[in-house]
Short mmCIF file of C-alpha atoms in Angstrom, two decimals:
data_model
loop_
_atom_site.label_atom_id
_atom_site.label_comp_id
_atom_site.label_asym_id
_atom_site.label_seq_id
_atom_site.Cartn_x
_atom_site.Cartn_y
_atom_site.Cartn_z
CA MET G 1 2.87 -14.37 -6.02
CA ASN G 2 6.33 -13.98 -7.46
CA TYR G 3 5.48 -11.58 -10.28
CA PHE G 4 3.04 -8.80 -11.06
CA GLU G 5 2.85 -6.31 -13.89
CA ASP G 6 3.75 -2.77 -12.99
CA HIS G 7 2.20 -0.24 -15.34
CA ILE G 8 4.55 2.67 -14.77
CA GLY G 9 2.40 5.23 -16.58
CA ASP G 10 -0.70 4.31 -14.59
CA TYR G 11 1.25 4.35 -11.34
CA ALA G 12 2.83 7.72 -12.12
CA ALA G 13 -0.52 9.25 -13.06
CA ALA G 14 -2.20 8.00 -9.89
CA THR G 15 0.62 8.83 -7.47
CA ALA G 16 2.33 11.97 -8.82
CA HIS G 17 0.87 14.06 -6.00
CA LEU G 18 2.20 11.83 -3.20
CA THR G 19 5.06 12.77 -0.92
CA TRP G 20 8.13 10.54 -0.84
CA ASP G 21 6.91 8.86 2.35
CA GLU G 22 3.43 8.33 0.90
CA ASP G 23 4.86 6.88 -2.31
CA MET G 24 7.03 4.46 -0.34
CA ALA G 25 4.12 3.49 1.91
CA TYR G 26 1.95 2.79 -1.13
CA THR G 27 4.69 0.78 -2.83
CA ARG G 28 5.31 -1.34 0.25
CA LEU G 29 1.62 -1.95 0.90
CA ILE G 30 1.01 -2.97 -2.71
CA ARG G 31 3.99 -5.34 -2.63
CA ALA G 32 2.75 -6.89 0.62
CA TYR G 33 -0.72 -7.29 -0.89
CA TYR G 34 0.62 -9.08 -3.96
CA HIS G 35 3.07 -11.17 -1.94
CA THR G 36 0.36 -12.60 0.31
CA GLU G 37 -2.43 -12.33 -2.26
CA LYS G 38 -4.61 -11.07 0.58
CA PRO G 39 -5.88 -7.67 1.76
CA ILE G 40 -3.78 -5.74 4.27
CA PRO G 41 -4.82 -6.50 7.86
CA LYS G 42 -5.70 -3.26 9.65
CA ASP G 43 -3.53 -4.11 12.63
CA LYS G 44 -0.49 -4.92 10.42
CA ALA G 45 -0.51 -1.96 8.00
CA TYR G 46 2.21 0.08 9.73
CA ARG G 47 4.42 -2.97 10.15
CA LEU G 48 4.04 -4.06 6.53
CA ALA G 49 4.89 -0.55 5.33
CA ARG G 50 7.77 -0.35 7.84
CA ALA G 51 6.30 2.86 9.23
CA ASP G 52 8.38 3.47 12.33
CA THR G 53 7.90 7.20 12.88
CA ALA G 54 4.88 9.43 13.34
CA ALA G 55 5.46 10.98 9.91
CA ARG G 56 5.60 7.60 8.20
CA LYS G 57 2.49 6.40 10.02
CA LYS G 58 0.73 9.55 8.84
CA ALA G 59 1.83 8.71 5.29
CA VAL G 60 0.43 5.17 5.62
CA ASP G 61 -2.86 6.57 6.89
CA ALA G 62 -3.06 8.98 3.93
CA VAL G 63 -2.39 6.20 1.42
CA LEU G 64 -4.85 3.80 3.03
CA ASP G 65 -7.51 6.50 3.03
CA GLU G 66 -6.96 7.36 -0.63
CA PHE G 67 -6.24 4.03 -2.30
CA PHE G 68 -7.73 1.33 -0.08
CA THR G 69 -11.13 0.43 1.32
CA LEU G 70 -11.52 -0.93 4.84
CA VAL G 71 -13.74 -4.03 4.94
CA ASP G 72 -13.94 -6.28 8.01
CA ASP G 73 -10.62 -5.04 9.48
CA HIS G 74 -8.73 -5.55 6.21
CA TYR G 75 -7.74 -2.98 3.60
CA ASN G 76 -8.74 -3.96 0.07
CA GLN G 77 -7.29 -2.36 -3.04
CA LYS G 78 -9.30 -2.50 -6.25
CA ARG G 79 -6.32 -3.08 -8.57
CA CYS G 80 -4.91 -5.94 -6.53
#
């Protein structure tokens, strides 16, 4: 997919409580989801979010837990 609508107000309302790292993790995971048009593979989540430190991996885990649902080793997101 080359284009998706980004509803800034909805995003801001849903993510205002996130840390900078969590916000970036969420943004990168959502972009990866739309780019491939497929759920995020569990074993690729850190790589797709470019989480290369313990703190960033913790941020990815927090975002996955809050905004995604794990089904058959893939993270689904209801808005994608």
